[in-house]
Amino acid sequence: MTALRADTFPEDAVRERARLGAAAVFPPLSDYGGALLGEPQGPAPADALDATRLVPPVFMPRRLEKLIDLAREPLHGDVDLESTVGGFAARLPLYLSAFGSTRAVGTDLGRAAAAQAGALGIPMVVGENVVPVDGFTGERSLLARITAYADHAPDGVGGVVVQQSTEDADAEVWNRVYSDPATRPLLESGRLGFELKVGQGAKPGIGGLTVVDRAQADRLAGQYALEPLIDPAGDRVLRCASPGTFTDEILRQQIRLMRNNYPRARVWVKLPPGRDVAAAADVAWQAGADAVTVDGAEGGSGWAPTASLAGVGLPLAECLRRIGSPRGCLLVSGRVWEGLRAVKCLAAGATATGLGRAALLAVDENPQSGLTRLVEAMTLELRLLISALGKYHPSALSTEDLWSPAGWPVPAEQVVAARG
Amino acid sequence: MDTTTSAPVDPRAHLTSPSTRAVLRVQHRVLDAVREHLGGEGFTEMLPPVIGPVTDPGARGAKQVDVDYYGHRYKLMTSAILYKQASLTAFDRIFCIAPNVRLEPLETSSTSRHLAEFHQIDVEVAGASRDDATRVAENLVVHVVRRVVERCAPELDVLGRDPDAFADLLSGQAFDRRTHASAVADLHDTGHAQNPDAEIDWTGEALLSSKSSRPFFLTDYPKGSRGFYDRENPAAPGHLLNFDLLAPEGYGELCSGSEREHEYATIVARMRETGENPAKYAWYLKMVREGVPGSAGFGIGLERLVRYLCGLDAVWQANAFPKIPGVVSP
């Protein structure tokens, strides 16, 4: 365990799951037979997704279908969680979201998370700016994370998706990954992908930011904008990456060029929680993206101005509402760490949910098995909750399974307007 | 001669083999004929740079080679395109025999048609349209082939290449041209899964090429398949005023060319569409901003042309010191 903190995140609960695994899904065993349980009286819901409830029906025709199939009453263990996530076969409707070169991911956390994600058979995204800062080869490098994943992944499942920022493009990260002998087994088994990063979840409109010391800043000068104002007394400097300029045509053509240049790789597109997220997602799917990932404004692991964190960008619930019924594979992240929020996202249209900060905290708590245990707990919750809705695969979930005081579905005309 | 696609084991054995010597003599004759023809058409031969702060971003995933230039990251040229456009501020019609280095993806090691180091016969004409450029390319190829047939009979004999293979090319009939979209439709009809938004893949190119008895042009590639410098057709947005020239008999692409973008703002926007960082292209954008002529041009792969002329199984056989992608070679 390091000094890693996540003050705006249920850190203690995540760390507990990283220690206890599925046991943490339930109240303490010592309460059994003694405590009278009911809805917990916690703080007010943090956002619209938290305020939304899953609402199982009384009548369950799909459970009847399953009963006929099994010739017995179905149980939660009958929920099949195997999913296709952004073109990859995955054991669960989950993926490891990107974390890049930010210092919180330094040392061994990136590799520890990669190894466990591989063993779990869920796709992993490697964030931007790893190569310009930590290098392509070496202990902390991009290749170290990729090989840690590949060494632990069972045959035929999972996949590694590599982001490329503007600065990464200067370092030709995708070209290098696509041509490196070390990635060839992933490429040849259809388990390599590239993610075009259109923006930052936690700070829409701003590029990636990291704090570096003066010596490192001198080395990076010319590749990044450097902002010395943040540490007047010391020698630390803010390194600012460009967010890049996009129009619908730029996005469409960049996706087509990726498909042209890397025909054997999957193409993912990461969108910021912008007000036109639905229109942008449609452009991406129509241009052939295998997945669109959307980070709610509540997500993100990186450094950002407090003003951005407090008040810029759409929350995940609103992104999901605006996208409505997705045309393609929609992957979402933003404060997801347990099964309830994940199932709500799946019911609202997502194919899978990403673990970002939760995964980092879990491997920080226990580098050998923290993420494995966290996911073990989520897996049990996913099965319990999906079967409670009378359904037996994540793809069967829909907005009928959601209720919120404000009403879940967005009127069709608003969706059309948002798509332009 | 070793007719497999693997690299030669030993440079001495490769260089001294009768077939390699025949191939290199044909290559020499090709270069002679190029200079003879283009010189006669008023072209000035330029010597292209080998390194520079930026090079053609290219496509299909080839990696560039970095060079430490007194502390600055320079690149070995992947093509001469940026310098070709710039050179038109000196002369209206230029050509060069340009060495290029592209660290192609490893999967290209088995295509029989990729080298990590190769040469292009690069041509650029100020004020020209695509039709002007295809005309120059066609006349050049016909001239070169005619010269090789006239003057390299002993070499073709050593190589077992029947000169009648070029009868159709030399018949005086114009090369056929067809659009990318119609080629995609044909490939779909034969059951080949070609992405309509991308370059014709290598298998697809070989299929199209094997159906023809003389070279033909493929035109109007979709925008997302080529570099920022190929001009978008104002009358058909999303399509480029460009072309490839494919050899017959399954040999595939010989040449790529296009009418060029030359307006500053359009080039910057196209750079973004191809994921490029305009900041890298400072010298080029400064020139473009101050004005470069509109133009059209092309690059013919020298080794590919020689492979076709000599009827070789693999393109490495047309290079004295071949470097197959991923293979460590002298």
XYZ file of C-alpha atoms in Angstrom:
750
model
C 0.000 0.000 0.000
C 1.258 3.465 -0.913
C 0.144 6.994 -0.219
C -2.415 6.731 -3.029
C -5.652 8.479 -2.045
C -9.043 9.038 -3.590
C -10.885 11.486 -1.373
C -13.867 11.833 -3.684
C -14.304 8.091 -4.035
C -15.515 5.336 -1.656
C -11.921 4.420 -1.056
C -12.422 2.508 2.184
C -15.078 0.294 0.634
C -12.879 -0.455 -2.379
C -9.930 -1.308 -0.160
C -12.161 -3.578 1.925
C -13.193 -5.477 -1.193
C -9.572 -5.699 -2.290
C -8.906 -7.475 0.999
C -12.072 -9.532 1.460
C -13.386 -10.168 -2.061
C -16.977 -11.411 -2.329
C -17.408 -11.500 1.460
C -17.598 -7.703 1.338
C -20.761 -7.873 -0.789
C -22.818 -8.572 2.315
C -23.151 -6.970 5.743
C -20.636 -8.286 8.269
C -21.310 -11.937 9.053
C -21.290 -11.088 12.727
C -24.552 -9.164 12.165
C -26.312 -12.252 10.865
C -29.180 -13.267 13.140
C -28.736 -10.212 15.298
C -29.064 -6.999 13.306
C -32.350 -5.982 11.695
C -31.314 -4.838 8.242
C -33.021 -2.321 5.934
C -32.095 0.437 3.498
C -28.907 2.033 4.766
C -29.273 5.645 5.884
C -26.190 7.000 4.193
C -25.453 10.414 2.722
C -27.573 11.753 -0.111
C -26.933 10.123 -3.518
C -23.801 11.539 -5.130
C -25.323 11.741 -8.600
C -28.267 10.802 -10.767
C -27.021 7.234 -11.253
C -26.778 6.729 -7.521
C -30.313 8.147 -7.149
C -31.609 5.673 -9.734
C -32.873 2.300 -8.538
C -32.998 -1.073 -10.190
C -36.635 -2.189 -10.320
C -37.275 -5.910 -10.820
C -40.701 -6.741 -12.208
C -43.175 -9.154 -10.688
C -43.809 -10.988 -13.927
C -40.698 -12.414 -15.529
C -41.190 -14.012 -18.934
C -37.447 -14.282 -19.451
C -37.104 -16.239 -16.251
C -39.732 -18.598 -17.612
C -37.630 -18.995 -20.780
C -34.626 -19.836 -18.636
C -36.650 -22.241 -16.497
C -37.781 -24.073 -19.634
C -34.196 -24.128 -20.868
C -32.830 -25.514 -17.597
C -35.825 -27.627 -16.539
C -35.451 -26.156 -13.070
C -35.853 -22.807 -11.374
C -32.975 -20.515 -12.436
C -30.640 -19.035 -9.843
C -28.136 -16.221 -9.886
C -25.365 -18.633 -10.825
C -27.164 -19.160 -14.127
C -26.412 -15.604 -15.259
C -23.941 -15.788 -18.130
C -21.601 -12.803 -17.926
C -19.445 -13.582 -20.959
C -19.571 -10.535 -23.226
C -18.100 -9.067 -26.353
C -16.389 -5.886 -25.219
C -15.213 -3.638 -28.033
C -14.581 -6.585 -30.331
C -12.861 -8.761 -27.698
C -14.265 -11.835 -25.982
C -14.414 -11.017 -22.281
C -15.282 -13.147 -19.271
C -17.212 -10.259 -17.737
C -18.867 -7.032 -18.937
C -15.945 -5.109 -17.477
C -12.685 -3.583 -18.660
C -9.756 -1.847 -17.069
C -9.947 1.816 -18.036
C -6.971 3.829 -19.053
C -4.540 5.232 -16.667
C -1.541 6.780 -18.241
C 1.673 8.375 -17.154
C 0.257 10.142 -14.094
C 2.489 9.549 -11.087
C -0.261 7.712 -9.173
C 0.199 4.870 -11.671
C 3.970 4.888 -11.573
C 6.048 2.216 -9.886
C 4.467 -1.198 -10.170
C 0.748 -0.465 -9.973
C 0.322 -0.373 -13.743
C 1.929 -3.770 -14.158
C 0.084 -5.290 -11.169
C -3.263 -4.149 -12.546
C -2.336 -5.403 -16.024
C -1.412 -8.876 -14.793
C -4.669 -9.280 -12.860
C -6.841 -7.880 -15.667
C -5.190 -10.404 -17.982
C -5.872 -13.290 -15.641
C -9.485 -12.129 -15.235
C -9.975 -12.147 -19.008
C -11.186 -8.561 -19.216
C -9.796 -6.036 -21.728
C -7.327 -3.422 -20.569
C -6.714 0.077 -21.883
C -3.226 1.549 -21.503
C -3.385 5.298 -21.154
C -1.722 8.050 -23.099
C 1.675 9.635 -22.632
C 3.314 6.515 -21.208
C 5.914 6.347 -23.953
C 7.051 9.991 -23.944
C 7.337 9.921 -20.132
C 8.164 6.324 -19.145
C 9.460 4.925 -22.404
C 8.494 2.110 -24.741
C 10.654 -0.555 -23.129
C 11.924 -0.901 -19.576
C 10.396 -1.571 -16.175
C 7.653 1.049 -16.099
C 7.164 1.182 -19.815
C 4.258 0.594 -22.122
C 5.647 -2.763 -23.196
C 6.040 -3.872 -19.565
C 2.323 -3.361 -18.982
C 1.344 -5.084 -22.204
C 3.498 -8.136 -21.577
C 2.328 -8.362 -17.939
C -1.207 -8.596 -19.305
C -0.417 -11.022 -22.123
C 1.582 -13.331 -19.855
C -1.454 -13.854 -17.605
C -4.374 -13.806 -20.053
C -6.001 -17.143 -20.882
C -6.151 -18.071 -24.564
C -8.832 -16.402 -26.624
C -10.158 -13.862 -24.134
C -9.396 -10.278 -23.250
C -7.398 -7.747 -25.212
C -5.070 -4.785 -24.832
C -6.049 -1.363 -26.132
C -3.384 1.320 -26.428
C -4.185 5.016 -26.421
C -2.228 7.591 -28.380
C -2.232 11.289 -27.570
C -0.935 14.026 -29.853
C 2.467 13.709 -28.192
C 2.307 9.910 -28.433
C 1.664 10.332 -32.142
C 4.969 12.171 -32.386
C 6.536 9.109 -30.749
C 4.577 6.857 -33.175
C 3.233 4.743 -30.343
C 0.682 2.850 -32.436
C 3.141 2.132 -35.234
C 5.620 0.786 -32.705
C 3.094 -1.343 -30.876
C 1.702 -2.696 -34.151
C 5.150 -3.702 -35.378
C 6.817 -4.870 -32.168
C 7.545 -8.614 -32.026
C 6.459 -8.633 -28.353
C 2.883 -7.710 -29.255
C 2.616 -10.134 -32.145
C 0.817 -12.898 -30.171
C -1.887 -10.389 -29.194
C -2.151 -9.052 -32.740
C -2.340 -12.488 -34.298
C -5.007 -13.646 -31.853
C -7.124 -10.548 -32.550
C -6.525 -9.140 -29.085
C -4.823 -5.846 -29.861
C -6.642 -2.547 -30.195
C -5.983 1.162 -30.360
C -8.019 3.843 -28.640
C -8.311 7.269 -30.188
C -8.525 9.672 -27.297
C -10.795 12.565 -28.090
C -10.742 14.086 -24.629
C -10.327 13.721 -20.915
C -13.114 12.407 -18.710
C -12.220 14.342 -15.613
C -11.398 17.538 -17.433
C -13.247 17.920 -20.727
C -11.673 20.502 -23.012
C -8.257 20.199 -21.383
C -5.412 17.853 -22.296
C -3.556 15.489 -19.991
C -1.763 17.169 -17.088
C 1.048 15.851 -14.930
C 3.394 17.459 -12.459
C 7.083 16.959 -13.173
C 10.282 18.274 -11.662
C 12.404 20.857 -13.413
C 14.952 18.381 -14.746
C 12.246 16.218 -16.292
C 10.566 19.369 -17.587
C 13.727 20.363 -19.416
C 13.794 16.952 -21.045
C 10.142 17.259 -22.131
C 10.399 20.870 -23.324
C 9.336 21.072 -26.927
C 6.994 18.099 -26.590
C 4.627 19.722 -24.073
C 3.551 23.110 -22.774
C 5.049 23.659 -19.321
C 3.372 25.811 -16.679
C 5.681 26.896 -13.827
C 3.082 28.855 -11.805
C 1.857 25.957 -9.675
C 4.880 25.705 -7.399
C 6.376 29.157 -6.834
C 8.499 27.985 -3.921
C 9.706 24.725 -5.441
C 10.911 23.414 -8.762
C 7.863 21.490 -9.879
C 6.211 22.289 -13.165
C 2.858 21.403 -14.683
C 3.250 19.523 -17.959
C 0.262 20.161 -20.215
C -0.582 17.941 -23.177
C -2.779 19.237 -25.969
C -6.410 18.076 -25.991
C -6.335 18.100 -29.792
C -8.810 19.694 -32.203
C -11.788 17.723 -33.432
C -14.696 18.274 -35.780
C -17.048 15.554 -36.969
C -14.977 15.191 -40.153
C -11.670 15.042 -38.253
C -13.067 12.321 -35.979
C -14.554 10.349 -38.878
C -11.357 10.448 -40.916
C -9.055 9.653 -38.008
C -11.094 6.520 -37.323
C -11.019 5.521 -40.977
C -7.274 6.064 -41.108
C -6.833 3.866 -38.022
C -8.837 1.105 -39.691
C -6.806 1.585 -42.865
C -3.429 1.577 -41.130
C -4.061 -1.122 -38.530
C -6.514 -3.500 -40.167
C -5.877 -6.258 -37.617
C -6.382 -4.057 -34.556
C -9.677 -3.104 -32.915
C -10.519 0.574 -32.925
C -11.880 2.205 -29.783
C -12.763 5.867 -29.456
C -12.800 7.618 -26.105
C -15.109 10.594 -25.846
C -15.175 13.254 -23.164
C -18.515 13.944 -21.429
C -19.283 16.787 -23.822
C -22.717 18.154 -24.583
C -22.663 16.632 -28.077
C -21.524 13.214 -26.855
C -24.410 11.458 -28.639
C -23.578 13.023 -32.005
C -19.883 12.239 -31.564
C -20.628 8.631 -30.609
C -22.735 8.218 -33.739
C -19.938 9.574 -35.942
C -17.527 7.108 -34.326
C -19.755 4.067 -34.773
C -20.645 4.987 -38.321
C -16.955 5.358 -39.169
C -16.429 1.794 -37.966
C -15.270 2.106 -34.357
C -15.523 -1.198 -32.493
C -16.330 0.660 -29.289
C -17.008 4.123 -27.977
C -15.911 4.701 -24.412
C -17.390 7.552 -22.425
C -15.962 8.787 -19.181
C -18.467 10.652 -17.034
C -17.255 13.926 -15.565
C -17.107 12.175 -12.215
C -14.456 9.751 -13.488
C -10.759 10.077 -14.102
C -7.655 9.349 -12.150
C -5.428 12.166 -13.273
C -4.465 15.611 -12.140
C -6.919 18.363 -13.084
C -7.833 21.884 -12.039
C -10.342 21.829 -9.164
C -12.690 23.975 -11.238
C -12.850 21.258 -13.912
C -13.427 18.557 -11.342
C -16.168 20.588 -9.676
C -18.146 21.934 -12.559
C -17.163 20.978 -16.125
C -18.664 18.188 -18.196
C -21.767 16.007 -18.161
C -22.189 13.408 -15.447
C -22.248 9.828 -16.680
C -26.009 9.482 -16.178
C -26.657 12.395 -18.507
C -24.213 11.010 -21.112
C -26.156 7.744 -21.061
C -29.485 9.547 -21.352
C -28.306 11.625 -24.308
C -26.875 8.627 -26.145
C -30.089 6.708 -25.539
C -30.112 3.434 -27.446
C -26.543 3.048 -28.732
C -25.855 2.127 -32.362
C -22.737 0.211 -31.366
C -20.734 -1.005 -28.428
C -20.829 1.620 -25.657
C -18.348 1.356 -22.797
C -18.651 3.695 -19.835
C -16.741 4.565 -16.731
C -17.116 7.023 -13.906
C -17.076 6.102 -10.227
C -17.889 2.461 -10.957
C -16.550 0.131 -8.287
C -19.390 -2.238 -7.394
C -22.115 -4.194 -9.145
C -25.100 -1.940 -8.541
C -23.757 1.060 -10.437
C -22.393 -1.253 -13.111
C -25.797 -2.912 -13.679
C -27.468 0.514 -13.876
C -24.978 1.512 -16.588
C -25.607 -1.732 -18.487
C -29.382 -1.205 -18.251
C -28.930 2.362 -19.508
C -27.266 1.130 -22.708
C -23.642 0.297 -21.921
C -22.137 -3.017 -23.040
C -19.537 -2.943 -20.279
C -18.244 -0.673 -17.544
C -14.687 0.373 -16.867
C -12.777 0.228 -13.624
C -10.378 3.123 -13.243
C -9.725 4.537 -9.806
C -11.267 1.451 -8.174
C -8.742 -0.794 -9.907
C -5.853 1.452 -8.923
C -6.902 1.499 -5.278
C -7.438 -2.258 -5.294
C -3.951 -3.026 -6.568
C -2.567 -0.402 -4.230
C -4.225 -2.242 -1.337
C -2.936 -5.591 -2.506
C -0.693 -5.758 -5.583
C -1.015 -9.543 -5.898
C -4.784 -9.977 -5.772
C -6.536 -6.701 -4.934
C -8.108 -6.265 -8.349
C -8.991 -9.944 -8.574
C -10.884 -9.745 -5.283
C -12.612 -6.498 -6.198
C -13.816 -8.085 -9.423
C -14.819 -11.277 -7.629
C -17.135 -9.171 -5.445
C -18.530 -7.333 -8.481
C -19.092 -10.593 -10.315
C -21.243 -11.953 -7.528
C -23.218 -8.708 -7.377
C -23.718 -8.672 -11.141
C -25.133 -12.190 -11.010
C -27.393 -11.465 -8.047
C -28.730 -8.207 -9.467
C -29.206 -9.328 -13.077
C -31.029 -12.464 -12.010
C -33.130 -10.365 -9.630
C -34.343 -8.532 -12.724
C -35.393 -11.857 -14.207
C -32.652 -11.743 -16.819
C -29.667 -13.969 -17.428
C -27.304 -12.004 -19.639
C -26.162 -8.364 -19.448
C -27.400 -7.733 -22.999
C -30.972 -8.417 -21.846
C -30.930 -5.413 -19.517
C -32.717 -2.245 -20.616
C -34.055 1.030 -19.287
C -37.226 -0.762 -18.137
C -35.033 -2.042 -15.307
C -34.357 1.520 -14.067
C -36.434 3.929 -12.045
C -35.488 7.347 -10.842
C -37.539 10.142 -9.330
C -36.850 12.195 -12.464
C -37.805 9.340 -14.799
C -35.080 7.527 -16.714
C -35.724 7.577 -20.432
C -35.093 10.737 -22.368
C -37.884 11.825 -24.710
C -37.067 10.702 -28.234
C -37.112 14.231 -29.646
C -34.306 15.260 -27.273
C -32.162 12.377 -28.434
C -32.743 13.340 -32.058
C -31.891 16.966 -31.303
C -28.684 15.981 -29.520
C -27.640 13.895 -32.520
C -28.045 16.912 -34.774
C 17.817 -18.448 -58.249
C 16.139 -18.742 -54.887
C 12.497 -18.106 -55.668
C 11.162 -18.108 -52.143
C 10.220 -14.912 -50.341
C 12.872 -15.328 -47.658
C 15.868 -13.030 -47.633
C 19.135 -14.072 -49.280
C 21.386 -15.817 -46.792
C 24.597 -14.246 -47.910
C 25.237 -10.913 -49.681
C 28.090 -12.356 -51.753
C 25.975 -15.247 -52.997
C 23.150 -12.830 -53.805
C 25.340 -10.271 -55.592
C 27.303 -12.790 -57.630
C 24.368 -14.904 -58.723
C 23.734 -14.589 -62.485
C 20.108 -13.769 -61.897
C 20.808 -10.907 -59.449
C 23.343 -9.483 -61.875
C 20.779 -9.641 -64.670
C 18.196 -7.931 -62.447
C 20.603 -5.153 -61.481
C 21.460 -4.543 -65.113
C 17.759 -4.191 -65.871
C 17.474 -1.775 -62.949
C 20.344 0.261 -64.377
C 18.593 0.365 -67.757
C 15.335 1.451 -66.071
C 17.076 4.403 -64.412
C 18.712 5.339 -67.732
C 15.345 5.252 -69.456
C 13.676 7.322 -66.717
C 16.303 10.039 -67.063
C 16.186 9.886 -70.845
C 12.394 10.239 -70.944
C 11.834 12.808 -68.204
C 14.885 14.834 -69.284
C 13.374 14.981 -72.748
C 10.103 16.212 -71.288
C 11.760 19.193 -69.586
C 12.061 17.759 -66.063
C 14.941 18.748 -63.782
C 16.416 15.986 -61.629
C 16.793 16.982 -57.972
C 18.660 15.170 -55.208
C 16.229 14.656 -52.327
C 17.267 14.988 -48.665
C 17.842 11.823 -46.653
C 16.985 13.302 -43.231
C 14.734 16.096 -42.039
C 12.751 17.259 -39.017
C 9.623 15.645 -40.417
C 8.732 13.211 -43.161
C 5.714 11.771 -44.911
C 3.480 10.271 -42.194
C 2.545 7.617 -44.715
C -0.060 5.048 -43.946
C -0.594 1.378 -43.153
C 1.288 1.506 -39.898
C 4.890 1.880 -41.064
C 7.213 3.274 -38.402
C 9.679 6.055 -39.111
C 13.348 5.962 -38.188
C 14.569 8.621 -35.766
C 17.975 10.224 -36.186
C 19.664 12.321 -33.507
C 20.563 15.485 -35.378
C 22.696 17.507 -32.954
C 20.165 16.952 -30.192
C 17.088 17.310 -32.415
C 14.881 14.392 -33.388
C 15.106 14.059 -37.158
C 13.624 11.424 -39.429
C 14.931 9.344 -42.288
C 12.745 10.086 -45.270
C 9.776 7.763 -45.807
C 9.017 9.634 -49.023
C 10.077 12.837 -50.706
C 6.583 14.328 -50.898
C 7.137 17.406 -48.715
C 10.362 18.286 -50.547
C 8.781 17.621 -53.930
C 6.123 20.241 -53.260
C 8.735 22.667 -51.934
C 11.000 22.072 -54.957
C 8.305 23.398 -57.271
C 9.186 26.883 -56.039
C 12.444 26.351 -58.000
C 11.288 24.396 -61.096
C 7.889 23.529 -62.560
C 8.752 19.927 -63.431
C 11.026 17.921 -61.185
C 11.907 14.328 -60.518
C 14.225 12.470 -58.212
C 15.327 8.931 -57.467
C 14.584 8.971 -53.770
C 15.766 6.478 -51.170
C 13.101 5.775 -48.544
C 13.104 3.899 -45.253
C 9.886 2.606 -43.719
C 9.834 0.140 -40.856
C 6.812 -1.679 -42.205
C 4.671 -3.885 -39.946
C 6.067 -7.399 -39.566
C 3.088 -8.848 -41.391
C 4.467 -7.290 -44.598
C 7.467 -9.621 -44.487
C 5.404 -12.254 -46.266
C 3.728 -10.106 -48.935
C 6.631 -10.514 -51.400
C 6.265 -6.818 -52.171
C 7.574 -4.843 -49.201
C 11.064 -3.667 -48.411
C 12.019 -1.590 -45.382
C 14.500 0.303 -47.597
C 13.584 1.055 -51.177
C 13.698 3.696 -53.902
C 11.056 5.714 -55.629
C 11.067 7.402 -58.990
C 9.413 10.581 -57.719
C 7.821 13.055 -60.112
C 5.984 16.336 -59.455
C 4.530 18.844 -61.917
C 3.385 22.357 -60.995
C -0.071 23.358 -62.181
C -0.896 19.798 -63.202
C -4.163 17.936 -62.717
C -4.540 14.282 -61.859
C -5.121 13.498 -65.530
C -1.875 15.262 -66.399
C -0.046 13.173 -63.798
C -1.486 9.844 -64.949
C -0.495 10.757 -68.506
C 3.101 11.418 -67.426
C 3.161 8.171 -65.426
C 1.728 6.121 -68.275
C 4.117 7.545 -70.869
C 7.044 7.025 -68.512
C 6.172 3.398 -67.779
C 5.610 2.626 -71.465
C 8.940 4.211 -72.367
C 10.836 2.340 -69.669
C 9.288 -0.988 -70.579
C 9.998 -0.436 -74.262
C 13.646 0.359 -73.536
C 14.021 -2.724 -71.353
C 12.469 -4.947 -74.010
C 14.705 -3.379 -76.684
C 17.944 -3.441 -74.742
C 17.746 -6.130 -72.071
C 16.870 -9.221 -74.093
C 19.869 -11.216 -72.715
C 18.971 -10.325 -69.125
C 15.300 -11.208 -69.584
C 16.450 -14.479 -71.109
C 18.611 -15.298 -68.064
C 15.612 -14.558 -65.877
C 13.219 -16.605 -68.005
C 10.998 -13.553 -68.541
C 9.105 -13.714 -71.849
C 9.111 -10.224 -73.465
C 5.670 -11.039 -74.882
C 4.361 -10.393 -71.355
C 4.593 -6.698 -72.294
C 2.942 -6.936 -75.713
C -0.365 -5.596 -74.440
C 1.345 -2.791 -72.514
C 3.257 -1.753 -75.634
C 0.280 -2.074 -77.979
C -0.436 1.644 -77.820
C -3.742 1.216 -76.033
C -4.221 3.563 -73.090
C -4.087 2.046 -69.625
C -7.534 1.335 -68.255
C -8.738 3.294 -65.252
C -11.364 2.401 -62.713
C -12.480 3.848 -59.441
C -11.700 2.464 -56.022
C -15.442 2.030 -55.421
C -15.882 -0.176 -58.496
C -12.837 -2.228 -57.537
C -14.324 -2.740 -54.061
C -17.615 -3.835 -55.619
C -15.771 -6.340 -57.836
C -13.869 -7.719 -54.865
C -17.091 -8.082 -52.887
C -18.585 -9.980 -55.839
C -15.714 -12.448 -55.659
C -16.274 -12.911 -51.926
C -13.268 -10.869 -50.801
C -14.067 -8.813 -47.688
C -12.567 -5.446 -48.658
C -13.129 -2.464 -46.329
C -14.742 0.164 -48.610
C -13.206 3.025 -46.618
C -9.622 1.754 -46.802
C -6.801 1.043 -49.219
C -7.293 -2.079 -51.303
C -5.629 -4.725 -49.151
C -2.738 -6.747 -50.519
C -4.779 -9.810 -51.304
C -7.374 -7.663 -53.039
C -4.738 -5.883 -55.084
C -3.272 -9.185 -56.203
C -6.744 -10.408 -57.198
C -7.426 -7.316 -59.307
C -3.935 -7.322 -60.746
C -4.058 -10.970 -61.789
C -7.137 -10.324 -63.951
C -5.352 -7.806 -66.156
C -2.830 -8.131 -68.959
C -1.495 -4.566 -68.816
C -1.125 -1.970 -66.070
C -4.235 -0.052 -65.006
C -5.087 2.902 -62.794
C -7.247 2.785 -59.690
C -8.577 6.239 -58.853
C -10.609 8.132 -56.268
C -9.483 6.500 -53.036
C -11.513 7.351 -49.927
C -10.090 10.130 -47.811
C -9.266 8.084 -44.699
C -6.891 5.866 -46.659
C -4.176 8.336 -47.670
C -1.977 11.143 -46.418
C -3.034 14.755 -45.940
C -1.391 15.898 -49.177
C -3.652 13.975 -51.580
C -6.250 16.473 -52.724
C -9.897 15.945 -51.808
C -12.213 16.174 -54.788
C -14.290 19.348 -54.333
C -16.981 17.801 -56.516
C -17.058 14.539 -54.535
C -16.185 15.216 -50.891
C -14.698 12.239 -49.093
C -12.923 11.085 -52.267
C -9.413 11.992 -53.328
C -8.131 13.135 -56.717
C -5.517 10.429 -56.563
C -4.530 7.164 -58.192
C -2.527 4.005 -57.942
C -1.027 2.247 -60.930
C -1.254 -1.519 -60.646
C 0.881 -3.930 -62.633
C -0.794 -6.952 -64.251
C -0.154 -10.646 -63.550
C -0.693 -10.290 -59.796
C 2.308 -8.008 -59.213
C 0.088 -5.305 -57.718
C 0.817 -1.671 -56.965
C 3.664 0.005 -58.836
C 2.921 3.637 -58.179
C 0.836 6.059 -56.102
C 0.075 9.621 -57.085
C -2.313 12.485 -56.724
C -3.271 16.008 -57.314
C -2.002 17.789 -54.178
C -3.506 19.950 -51.513
C -1.586 23.198 -51.451
C -3.840 25.638 -49.560
C -2.573 26.281 -46.033
C -5.845 26.017 -44.081
C -6.926 22.891 -45.948
C -3.595 21.214 -45.274
C -3.793 21.987 -41.532
C -7.328 20.558 -41.338
C -6.283 17.493 -43.341
C -3.309 16.995 -41.008
C -5.737 16.780 -38.100
C -7.912 14.328 -40.022
C -4.874 12.107 -40.387
C -3.991 12.464 -36.706
C -0.905 14.539 -37.393
C 0.436 17.263 -35.132
C 0.840 20.396 -37.316
C 3.536 21.698 -34.952
C 5.926 19.075 -36.330
C 5.609 20.467 -39.849
C 6.748 24.016 -39.089
C 9.079 24.506 -42.074
C 6.655 22.930 -44.518
C 3.633 24.864 -43.253
C 5.595 28.115 -43.392
C 6.357 27.441 -47.058
C 2.781 26.476 -47.782
C 1.470 29.540 -45.966
C 3.702 31.726 -48.110
C 2.551 29.827 -51.184
C 3.563 26.727 -53.097
C 2.219 25.915 -56.558
C -0.697 23.590 -56.965
C 0.614 20.364 -58.434
C 0.173 16.717 -59.181
C 2.727 13.961 -59.084
C 3.514 10.385 -58.242
C 6.135 7.967 -57.010
C 6.930 4.696 -58.755
C 8.502 2.017 -56.606
C 11.739 1.276 -58.452
C 12.186 -2.228 -57.049
C 8.543 -3.062 -57.704
C 8.827 -1.905 -61.306
C 11.988 -3.982 -61.760
C 10.318 -6.974 -60.121
C 7.479 -6.742 -62.627
C 9.840 -6.272 -65.569
C 11.983 -9.233 -64.515
C 9.073 -11.442 -63.466
C 10.506 -11.991 -59.991
C 8.743 -13.834 -57.204
C 9.613 -11.250 -54.567
C 10.599 -7.622 -54.567
C 13.748 -8.222 -52.499
C 15.234 -9.949 -55.524
C 15.273 -6.528 -57.222
C 17.544 -4.946 -54.631
C 21.298 -5.420 -54.259
C 21.166 -5.247 -50.436
C 17.574 -6.080 -49.631
C 15.987 -5.417 -46.264
C 12.819 -7.399 -45.734
C 10.749 -5.907 -42.874
C 11.879 -7.354 -39.558
C 14.770 -9.347 -41.055
C 18.231 -8.318 -39.861
C 20.245 -7.841 -43.057
C 23.440 -6.121 -44.211
